[in-house]
mmCIF file of N, CA and C in Angstrom:
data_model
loop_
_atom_site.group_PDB
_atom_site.id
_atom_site.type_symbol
_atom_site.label_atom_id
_atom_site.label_comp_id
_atom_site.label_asym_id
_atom_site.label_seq_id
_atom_site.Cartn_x
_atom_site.Cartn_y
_atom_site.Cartn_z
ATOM 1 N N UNK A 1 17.047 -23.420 18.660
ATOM 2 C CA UNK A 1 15.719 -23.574 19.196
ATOM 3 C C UNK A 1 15.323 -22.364 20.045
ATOM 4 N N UNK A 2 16.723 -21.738 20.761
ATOM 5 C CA UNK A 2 16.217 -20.781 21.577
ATOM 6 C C UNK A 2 15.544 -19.539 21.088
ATOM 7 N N UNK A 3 16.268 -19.533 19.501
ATOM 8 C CA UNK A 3 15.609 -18.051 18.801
ATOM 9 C C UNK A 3 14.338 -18.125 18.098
ATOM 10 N N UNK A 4 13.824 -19.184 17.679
ATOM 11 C CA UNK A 4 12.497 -19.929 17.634
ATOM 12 C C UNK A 4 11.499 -19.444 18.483
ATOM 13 N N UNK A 5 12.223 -19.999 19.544
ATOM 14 C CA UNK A 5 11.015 -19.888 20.720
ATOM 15 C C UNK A 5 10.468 -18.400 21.145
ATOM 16 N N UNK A 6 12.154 -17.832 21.310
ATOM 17 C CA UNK A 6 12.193 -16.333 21.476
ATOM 18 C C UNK A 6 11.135 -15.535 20.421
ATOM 19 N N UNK A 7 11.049 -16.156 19.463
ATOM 20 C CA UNK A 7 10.160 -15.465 18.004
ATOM 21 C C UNK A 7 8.681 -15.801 18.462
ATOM 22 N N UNK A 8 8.518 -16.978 18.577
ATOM 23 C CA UNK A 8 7.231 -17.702 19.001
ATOM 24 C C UNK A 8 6.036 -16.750 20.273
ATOM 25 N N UNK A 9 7.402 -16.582 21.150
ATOM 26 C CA UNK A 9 6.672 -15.925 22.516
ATOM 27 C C UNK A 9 6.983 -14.266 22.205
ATOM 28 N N UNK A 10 7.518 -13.723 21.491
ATOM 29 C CA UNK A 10 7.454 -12.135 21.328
ATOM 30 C C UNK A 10 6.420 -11.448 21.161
ATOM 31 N N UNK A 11 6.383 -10.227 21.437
ATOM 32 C CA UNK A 11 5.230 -9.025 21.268
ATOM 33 C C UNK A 11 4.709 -9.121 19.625
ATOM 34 N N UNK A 12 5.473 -9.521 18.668
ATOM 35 C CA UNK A 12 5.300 -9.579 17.273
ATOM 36 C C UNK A 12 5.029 -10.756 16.573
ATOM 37 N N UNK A 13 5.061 -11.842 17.570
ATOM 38 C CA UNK A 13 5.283 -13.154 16.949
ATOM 39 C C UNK A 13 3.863 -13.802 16.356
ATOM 40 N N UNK A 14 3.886 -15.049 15.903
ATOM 41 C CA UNK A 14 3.017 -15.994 15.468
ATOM 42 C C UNK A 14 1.507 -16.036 16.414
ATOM 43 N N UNK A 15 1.843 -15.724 17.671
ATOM 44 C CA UNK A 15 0.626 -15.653 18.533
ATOM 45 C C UNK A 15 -0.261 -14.484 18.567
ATOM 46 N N UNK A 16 0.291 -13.927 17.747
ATOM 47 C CA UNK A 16 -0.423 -12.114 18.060
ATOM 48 C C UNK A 16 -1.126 -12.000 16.554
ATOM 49 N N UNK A 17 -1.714 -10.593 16.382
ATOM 50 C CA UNK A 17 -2.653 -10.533 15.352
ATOM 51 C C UNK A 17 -1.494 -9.136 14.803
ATOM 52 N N UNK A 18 -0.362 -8.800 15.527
ATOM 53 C CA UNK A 18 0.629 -8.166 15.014
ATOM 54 C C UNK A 18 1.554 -8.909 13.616
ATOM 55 N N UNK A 19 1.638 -10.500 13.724
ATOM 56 C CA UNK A 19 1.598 -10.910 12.966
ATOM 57 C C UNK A 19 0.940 -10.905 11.797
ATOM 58 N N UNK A 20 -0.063 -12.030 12.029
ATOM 59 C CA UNK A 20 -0.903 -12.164 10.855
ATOM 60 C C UNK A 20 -1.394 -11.263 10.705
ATOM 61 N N UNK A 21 -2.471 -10.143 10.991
ATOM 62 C CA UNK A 21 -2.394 -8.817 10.200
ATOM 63 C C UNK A 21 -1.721 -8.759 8.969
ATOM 64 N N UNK A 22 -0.245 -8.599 8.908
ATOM 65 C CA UNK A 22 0.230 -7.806 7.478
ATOM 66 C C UNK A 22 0.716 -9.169 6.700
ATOM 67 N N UNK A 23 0.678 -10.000 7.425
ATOM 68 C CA UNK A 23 0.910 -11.387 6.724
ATOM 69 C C UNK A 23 -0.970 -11.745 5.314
ATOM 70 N N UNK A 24 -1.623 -11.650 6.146
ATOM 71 C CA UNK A 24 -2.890 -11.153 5.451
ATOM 72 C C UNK A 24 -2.929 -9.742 4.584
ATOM 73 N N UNK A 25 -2.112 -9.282 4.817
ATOM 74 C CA UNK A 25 -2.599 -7.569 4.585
ATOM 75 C C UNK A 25 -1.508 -8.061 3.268
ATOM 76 N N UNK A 26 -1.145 -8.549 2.913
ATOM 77 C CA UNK A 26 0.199 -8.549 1.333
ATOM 78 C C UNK A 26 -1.003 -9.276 0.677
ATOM 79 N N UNK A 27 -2.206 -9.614 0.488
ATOM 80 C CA UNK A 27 -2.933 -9.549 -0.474
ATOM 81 C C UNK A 27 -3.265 -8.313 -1.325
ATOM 82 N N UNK A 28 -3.633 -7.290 -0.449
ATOM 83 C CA UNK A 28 -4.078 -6.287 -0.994
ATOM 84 C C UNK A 28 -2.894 -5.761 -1.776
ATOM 85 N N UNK A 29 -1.472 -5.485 -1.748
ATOM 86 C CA UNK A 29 -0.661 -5.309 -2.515
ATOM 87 C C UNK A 29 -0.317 -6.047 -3.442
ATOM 88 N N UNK A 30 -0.419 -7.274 -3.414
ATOM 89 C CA UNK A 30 0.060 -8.347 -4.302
ATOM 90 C C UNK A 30 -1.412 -8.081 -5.664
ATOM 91 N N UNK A 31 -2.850 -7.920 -5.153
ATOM 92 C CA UNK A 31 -3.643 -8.302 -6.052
ATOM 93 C C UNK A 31 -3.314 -6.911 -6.689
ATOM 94 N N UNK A 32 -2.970 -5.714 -6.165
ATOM 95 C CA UNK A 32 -2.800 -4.412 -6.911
ATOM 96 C C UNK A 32 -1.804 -4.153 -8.071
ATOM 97 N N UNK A 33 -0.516 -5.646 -8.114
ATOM 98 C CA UNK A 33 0.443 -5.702 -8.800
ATOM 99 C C UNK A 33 -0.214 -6.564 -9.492
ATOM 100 N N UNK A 34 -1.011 -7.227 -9.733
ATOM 101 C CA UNK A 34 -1.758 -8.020 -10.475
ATOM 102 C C UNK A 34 -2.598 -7.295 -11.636
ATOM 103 N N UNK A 35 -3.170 -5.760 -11.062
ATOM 104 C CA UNK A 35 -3.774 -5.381 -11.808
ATOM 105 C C UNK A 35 -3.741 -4.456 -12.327
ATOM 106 N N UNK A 36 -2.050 -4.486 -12.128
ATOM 107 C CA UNK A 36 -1.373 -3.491 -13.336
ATOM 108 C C UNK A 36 -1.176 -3.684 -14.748
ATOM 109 N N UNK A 37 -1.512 -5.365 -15.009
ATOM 110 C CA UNK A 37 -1.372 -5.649 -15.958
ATOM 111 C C UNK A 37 -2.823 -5.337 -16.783
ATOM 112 N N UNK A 38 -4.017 -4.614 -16.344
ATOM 113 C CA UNK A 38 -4.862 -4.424 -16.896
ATOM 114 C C UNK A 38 -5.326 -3.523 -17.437
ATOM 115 N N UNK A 39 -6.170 -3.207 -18.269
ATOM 116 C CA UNK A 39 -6.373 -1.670 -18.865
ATOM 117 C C UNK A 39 -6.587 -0.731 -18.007
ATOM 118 N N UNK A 40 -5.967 0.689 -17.894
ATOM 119 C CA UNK A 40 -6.597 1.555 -17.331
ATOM 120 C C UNK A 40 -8.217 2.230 -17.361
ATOM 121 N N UNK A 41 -8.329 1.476 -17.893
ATOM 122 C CA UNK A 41 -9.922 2.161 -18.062
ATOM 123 C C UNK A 41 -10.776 1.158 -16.743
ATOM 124 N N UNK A 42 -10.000 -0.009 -16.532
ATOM 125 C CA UNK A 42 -11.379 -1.017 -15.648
ATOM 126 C C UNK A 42 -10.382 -0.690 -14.246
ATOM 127 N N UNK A 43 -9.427 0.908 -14.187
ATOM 128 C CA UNK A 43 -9.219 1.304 -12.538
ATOM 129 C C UNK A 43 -10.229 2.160 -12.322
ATOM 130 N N UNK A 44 -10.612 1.959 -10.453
ATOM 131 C CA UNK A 44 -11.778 2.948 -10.126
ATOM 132 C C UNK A 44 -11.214 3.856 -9.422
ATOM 133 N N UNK A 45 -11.212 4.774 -10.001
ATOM 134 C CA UNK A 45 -10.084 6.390 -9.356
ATOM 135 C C UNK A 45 -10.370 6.093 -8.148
ATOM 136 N N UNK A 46 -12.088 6.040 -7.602
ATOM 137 C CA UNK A 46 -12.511 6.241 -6.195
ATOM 138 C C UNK A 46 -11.930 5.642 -5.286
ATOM 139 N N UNK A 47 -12.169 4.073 -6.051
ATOM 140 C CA UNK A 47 -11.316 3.055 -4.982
ATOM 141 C C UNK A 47 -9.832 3.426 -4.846
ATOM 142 N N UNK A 48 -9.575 3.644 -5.544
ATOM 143 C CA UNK A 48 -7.609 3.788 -5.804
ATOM 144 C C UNK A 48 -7.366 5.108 -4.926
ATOM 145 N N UNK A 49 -8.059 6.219 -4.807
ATOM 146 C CA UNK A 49 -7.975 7.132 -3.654
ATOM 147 C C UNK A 49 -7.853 6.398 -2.372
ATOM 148 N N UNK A 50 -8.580 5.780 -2.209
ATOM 149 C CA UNK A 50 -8.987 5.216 -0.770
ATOM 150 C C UNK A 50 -8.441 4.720 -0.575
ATOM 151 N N UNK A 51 -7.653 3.831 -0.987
ATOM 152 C CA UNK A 51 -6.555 3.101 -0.681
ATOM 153 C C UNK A 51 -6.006 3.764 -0.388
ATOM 154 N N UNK A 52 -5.192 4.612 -1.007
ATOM 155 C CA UNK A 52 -3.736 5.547 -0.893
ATOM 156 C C UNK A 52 -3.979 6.143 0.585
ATOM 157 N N UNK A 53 -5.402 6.645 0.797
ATOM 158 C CA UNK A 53 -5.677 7.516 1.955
ATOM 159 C C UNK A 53 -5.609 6.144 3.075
ATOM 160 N N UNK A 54 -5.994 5.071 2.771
ATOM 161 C CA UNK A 54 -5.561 3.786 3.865
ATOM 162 C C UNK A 54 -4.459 3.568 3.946
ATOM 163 N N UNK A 55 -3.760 2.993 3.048
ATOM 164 C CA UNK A 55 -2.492 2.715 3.021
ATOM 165 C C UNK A 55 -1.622 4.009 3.692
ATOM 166 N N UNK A 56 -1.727 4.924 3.788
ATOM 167 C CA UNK A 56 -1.090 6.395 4.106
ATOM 168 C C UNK A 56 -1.602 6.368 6.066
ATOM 169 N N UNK A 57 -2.780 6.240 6.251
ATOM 170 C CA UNK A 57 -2.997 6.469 7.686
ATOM 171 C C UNK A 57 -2.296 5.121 8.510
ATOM 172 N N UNK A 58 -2.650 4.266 7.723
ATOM 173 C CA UNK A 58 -2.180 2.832 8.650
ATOM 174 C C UNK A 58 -0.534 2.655 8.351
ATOM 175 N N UNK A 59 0.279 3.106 7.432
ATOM 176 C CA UNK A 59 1.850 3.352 7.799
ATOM 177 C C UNK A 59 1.833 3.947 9.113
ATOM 178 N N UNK A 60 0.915 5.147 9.528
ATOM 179 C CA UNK A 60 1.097 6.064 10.219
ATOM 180 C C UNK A 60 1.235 4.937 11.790
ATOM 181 N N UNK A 61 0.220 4.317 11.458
ATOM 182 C CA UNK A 61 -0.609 3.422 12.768
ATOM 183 C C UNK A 61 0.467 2.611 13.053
ATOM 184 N N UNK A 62 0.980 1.691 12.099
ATOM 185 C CA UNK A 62 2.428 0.953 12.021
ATOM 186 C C UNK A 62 3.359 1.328 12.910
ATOM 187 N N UNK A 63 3.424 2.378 12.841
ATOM 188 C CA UNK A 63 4.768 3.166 12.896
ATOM 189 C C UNK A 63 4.607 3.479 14.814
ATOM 190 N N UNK A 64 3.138 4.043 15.167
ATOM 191 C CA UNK A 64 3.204 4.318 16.512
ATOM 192 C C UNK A 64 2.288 3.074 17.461
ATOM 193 N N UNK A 65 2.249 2.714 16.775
ATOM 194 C CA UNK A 65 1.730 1.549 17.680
ATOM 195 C C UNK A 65 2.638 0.337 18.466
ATOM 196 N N UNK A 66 2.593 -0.058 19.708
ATOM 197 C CA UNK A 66 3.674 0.023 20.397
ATOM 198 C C UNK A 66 3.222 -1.812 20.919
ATOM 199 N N UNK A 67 4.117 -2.812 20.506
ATOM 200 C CA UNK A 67 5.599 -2.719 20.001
ATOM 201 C C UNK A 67 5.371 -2.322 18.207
ATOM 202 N N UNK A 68 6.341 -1.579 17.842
ATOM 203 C CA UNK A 68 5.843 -1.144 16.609
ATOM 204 C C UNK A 68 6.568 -2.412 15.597
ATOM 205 N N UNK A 69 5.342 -2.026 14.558
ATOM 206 C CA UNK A 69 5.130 -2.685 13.849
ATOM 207 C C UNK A 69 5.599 -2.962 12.310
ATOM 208 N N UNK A 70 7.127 -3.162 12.272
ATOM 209 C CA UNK A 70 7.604 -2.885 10.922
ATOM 210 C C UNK A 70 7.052 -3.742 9.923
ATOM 211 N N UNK A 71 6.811 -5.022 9.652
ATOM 212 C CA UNK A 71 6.470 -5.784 8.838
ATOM 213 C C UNK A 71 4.616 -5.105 8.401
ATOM 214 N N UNK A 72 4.028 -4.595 8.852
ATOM 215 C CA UNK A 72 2.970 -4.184 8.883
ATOM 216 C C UNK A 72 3.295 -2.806 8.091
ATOM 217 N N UNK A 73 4.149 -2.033 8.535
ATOM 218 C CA UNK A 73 4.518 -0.269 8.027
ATOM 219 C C UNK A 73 4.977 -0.466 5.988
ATOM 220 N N UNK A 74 5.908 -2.058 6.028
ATOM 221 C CA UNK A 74 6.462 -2.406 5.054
ATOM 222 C C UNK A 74 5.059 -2.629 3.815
ATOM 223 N N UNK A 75 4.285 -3.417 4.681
ATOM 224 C CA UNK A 75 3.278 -3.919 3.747
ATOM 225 C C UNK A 75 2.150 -3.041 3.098
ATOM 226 N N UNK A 76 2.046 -1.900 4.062
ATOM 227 C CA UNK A 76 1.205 -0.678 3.850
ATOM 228 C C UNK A 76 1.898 0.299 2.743
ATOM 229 N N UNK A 77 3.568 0.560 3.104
ATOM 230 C CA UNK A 77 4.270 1.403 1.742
ATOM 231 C C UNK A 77 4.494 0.430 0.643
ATOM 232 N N UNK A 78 4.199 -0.280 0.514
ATOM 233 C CA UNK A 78 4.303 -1.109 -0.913
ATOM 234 C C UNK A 78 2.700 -1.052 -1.043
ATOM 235 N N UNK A 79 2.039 -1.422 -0.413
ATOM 236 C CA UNK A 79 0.778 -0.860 -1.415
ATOM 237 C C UNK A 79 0.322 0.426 -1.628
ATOM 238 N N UNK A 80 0.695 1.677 -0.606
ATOM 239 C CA UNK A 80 0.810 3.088 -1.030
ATOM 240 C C UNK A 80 1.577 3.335 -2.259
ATOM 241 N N UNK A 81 2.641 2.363 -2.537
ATOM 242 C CA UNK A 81 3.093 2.604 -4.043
ATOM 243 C C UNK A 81 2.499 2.083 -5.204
ATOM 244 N N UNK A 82 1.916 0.763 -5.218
ATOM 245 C CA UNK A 82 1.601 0.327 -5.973
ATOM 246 C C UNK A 82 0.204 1.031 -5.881
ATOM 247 N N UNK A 83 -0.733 1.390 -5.359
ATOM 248 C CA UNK A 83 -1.961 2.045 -5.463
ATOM 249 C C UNK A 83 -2.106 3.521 -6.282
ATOM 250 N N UNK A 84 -0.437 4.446 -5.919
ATOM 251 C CA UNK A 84 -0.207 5.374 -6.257
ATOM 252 C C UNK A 84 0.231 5.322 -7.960
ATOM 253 N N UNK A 85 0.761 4.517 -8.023
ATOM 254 C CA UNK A 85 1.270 3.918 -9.782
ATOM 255 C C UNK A 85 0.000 3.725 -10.350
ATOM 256 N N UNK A 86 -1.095 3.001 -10.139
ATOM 257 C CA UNK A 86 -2.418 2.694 -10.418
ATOM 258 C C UNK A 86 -3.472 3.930 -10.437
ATOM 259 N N UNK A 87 -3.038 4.788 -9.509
ATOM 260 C CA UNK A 87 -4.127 5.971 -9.661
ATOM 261 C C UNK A 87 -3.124 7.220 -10.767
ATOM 262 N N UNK A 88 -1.857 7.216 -10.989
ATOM 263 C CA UNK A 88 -1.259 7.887 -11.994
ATOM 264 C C UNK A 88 -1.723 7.362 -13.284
ATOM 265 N N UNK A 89 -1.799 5.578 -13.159
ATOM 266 C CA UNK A 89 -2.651 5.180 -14.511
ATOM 267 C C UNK A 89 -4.108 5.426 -15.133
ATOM 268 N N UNK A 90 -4.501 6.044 -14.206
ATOM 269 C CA UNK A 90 -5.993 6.135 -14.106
ATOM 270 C C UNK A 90 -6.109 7.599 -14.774
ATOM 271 N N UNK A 91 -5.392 8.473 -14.020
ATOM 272 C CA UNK A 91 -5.564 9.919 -14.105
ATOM 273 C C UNK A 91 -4.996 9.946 -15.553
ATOM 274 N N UNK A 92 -4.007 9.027 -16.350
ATOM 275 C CA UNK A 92 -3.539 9.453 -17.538
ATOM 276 C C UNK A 92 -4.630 8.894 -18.255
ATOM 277 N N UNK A 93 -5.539 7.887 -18.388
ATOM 278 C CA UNK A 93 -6.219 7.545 -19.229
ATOM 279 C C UNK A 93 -7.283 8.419 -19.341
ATOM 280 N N UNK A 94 -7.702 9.235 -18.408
ATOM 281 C CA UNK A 94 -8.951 10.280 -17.988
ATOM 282 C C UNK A 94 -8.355 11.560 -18.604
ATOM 283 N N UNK A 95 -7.076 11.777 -19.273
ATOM 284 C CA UNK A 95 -6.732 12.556 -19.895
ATOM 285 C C UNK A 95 -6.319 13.411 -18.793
ATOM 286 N N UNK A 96 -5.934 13.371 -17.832
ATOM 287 C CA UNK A 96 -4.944 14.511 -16.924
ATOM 288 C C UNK A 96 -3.481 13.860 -16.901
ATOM 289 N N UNK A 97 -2.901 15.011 -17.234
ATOM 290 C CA UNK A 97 -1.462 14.793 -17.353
ATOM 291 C C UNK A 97 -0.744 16.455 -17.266
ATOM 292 N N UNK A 98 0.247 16.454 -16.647
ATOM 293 C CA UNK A 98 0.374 17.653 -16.400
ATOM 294 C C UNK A 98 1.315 18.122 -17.691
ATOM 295 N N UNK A 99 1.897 17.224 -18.204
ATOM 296 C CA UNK A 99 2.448 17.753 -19.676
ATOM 297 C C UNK A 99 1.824 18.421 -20.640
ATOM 298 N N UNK A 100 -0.091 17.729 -20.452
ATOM 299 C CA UNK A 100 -0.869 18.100 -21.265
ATOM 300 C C UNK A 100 -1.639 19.443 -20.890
ATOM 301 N N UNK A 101 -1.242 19.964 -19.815
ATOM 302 C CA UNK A 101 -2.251 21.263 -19.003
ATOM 303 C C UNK A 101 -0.515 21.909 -20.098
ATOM 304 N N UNK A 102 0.571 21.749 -19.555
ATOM 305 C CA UNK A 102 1.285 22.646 -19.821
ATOM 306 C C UNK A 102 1.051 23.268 -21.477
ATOM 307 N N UNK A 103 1.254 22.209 -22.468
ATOM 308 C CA UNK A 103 1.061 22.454 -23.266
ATOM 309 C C UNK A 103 -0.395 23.418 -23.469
ATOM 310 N N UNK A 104 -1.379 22.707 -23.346
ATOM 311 C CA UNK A 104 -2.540 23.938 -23.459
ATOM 312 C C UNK A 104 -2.456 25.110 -22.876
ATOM 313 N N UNK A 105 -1.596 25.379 -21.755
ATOM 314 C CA UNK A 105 -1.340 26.713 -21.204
ATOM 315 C C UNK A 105 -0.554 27.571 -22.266
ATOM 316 N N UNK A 106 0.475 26.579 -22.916
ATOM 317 C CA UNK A 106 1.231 27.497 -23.590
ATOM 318 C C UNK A 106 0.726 27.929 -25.619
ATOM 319 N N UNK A 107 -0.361 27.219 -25.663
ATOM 320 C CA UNK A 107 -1.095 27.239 -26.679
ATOM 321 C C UNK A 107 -2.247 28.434 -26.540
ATOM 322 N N UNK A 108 -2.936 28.535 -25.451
ATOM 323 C CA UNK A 108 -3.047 30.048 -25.459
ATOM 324 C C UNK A 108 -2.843 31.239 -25.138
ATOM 325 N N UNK A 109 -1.373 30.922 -24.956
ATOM 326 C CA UNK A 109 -0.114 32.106 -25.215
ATOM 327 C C UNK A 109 -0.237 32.996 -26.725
#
């Protein structure tokens, strides 16, 4: 009971918005693994930037914000990955691929 309570009344616990924050915030990663299963053509590069550039500043925020905030830092690099997998899908369907620059580089050789 004592480590309960100890959890209950902490800087990180159930009472704070240090909590729920990233407890809320695993939507946005979870729906991004959701919509990997979909064509690359219905990803929006724009949005999928923005993320990455969110997901990338708020690890940052995670990280120095005091008491810091691991469950929050966790939830932000899993969707910096999964956002980053999603905008590699994007950029290959838009025809950038760096295999494909190489080759044309070496085609007008």
């Amino acid at each position: 009971m004592k480590i309960l309570r100890s959890f209950w009344n902490s800087p990180i616990g159930p009472k704070t918005t240090h909590f729920w924050g990233p407890v809320f915030g695993w939507g946005i990663p979870l729906a991004a693994v959701v919509d990997t299963q979909k064509p690359p053509e219905m990803i929006s590069g724009t949005m999928t930037g923005v993320m990455c550039v969110y997901s990338a500043l708020f690890m940052r925020f995670a990280w120095m914000v005091q008491p810091r905030n691991i469950h929050l830092l966790i939830c932000h690099a899993s969707n910096e990955t999964v956002q980053l997998y999603q905008l590699s899908r994007f950029l290959n369907a838009q025809g950038y691929s760096l295999n494909q620059k190489e080759e044309e580089a070496a085609e007008t050789k």
